[in-house]
């Protein structure tokens, strides 16, 4: 389950100014996330059970399984 602070941060990334301020962005979709994992250093991934791919994730990534309803909150 995502914390209230994490949800608040993720929601704030819809504002361009805050994305630059935090140096963060959100990527969605299986293909996009897999490609970005190879190109960027990632801090956090929230994914549903069906995406869960622990074999390709580096150990230093904060990875959380969430429900579709939790993703809708973001």
Short mmCIF file of C-alpha atoms in Angstrom, two decimals, residues 45-71:
data_model
loop_
_atom_site.label_atom_id
_atom_site.label_comp_id
_atom_site.label_asym_id
_atom_site.label_seq_id
_atom_site.Cartn_x
_atom_site.Cartn_y
_atom_site.Cartn_z
CA UNK A 45 8.27 1.59 -8.97
CA UNK A 46 4.63 0.94 -8.14
CA UNK A 47 3.17 -1.89 -10.17
CA UNK A 48 0.27 -4.30 -10.16
CA UNK A 49 0.82 -8.01 -9.56
CA UNK A 50 0.70 -8.75 -13.29
CA UNK A 51 3.75 -6.55 -14.01
CA UNK A 52 5.92 -7.80 -11.14
CA UNK A 53 9.33 -8.64 -12.66
CA UNK A 54 11.81 -8.92 -9.77
CA UNK A 55 14.40 -10.60 -12.03
CA UNK A 56 15.02 -7.36 -13.98
CA UNK A 57 14.92 -4.91 -11.08
CA UNK A 58 18.13 -3.72 -9.44
CA UNK A 59 18.22 -4.16 -5.65
CA UNK A 60 18.32 -0.43 -4.89
CA UNK A 61 14.83 0.31 -6.29
CA UNK A 62 11.92 0.89 -3.91
CA UNK A 63 9.37 -1.51 -5.45
CA UNK A 64 5.78 -1.82 -4.25
CA UNK A 65 2.95 -4.00 -5.47
CA UNK A 66 -0.26 -1.96 -5.60
CA UNK A 67 -3.83 -2.51 -6.68
CA UNK A 68 -5.42 -0.90 -9.71
CA UNK A 69 -7.51 1.23 -7.35
CA UNK A 70 -4.37 2.60 -5.69
CA UNK A 71 -2.94 3.50 -9.10
#
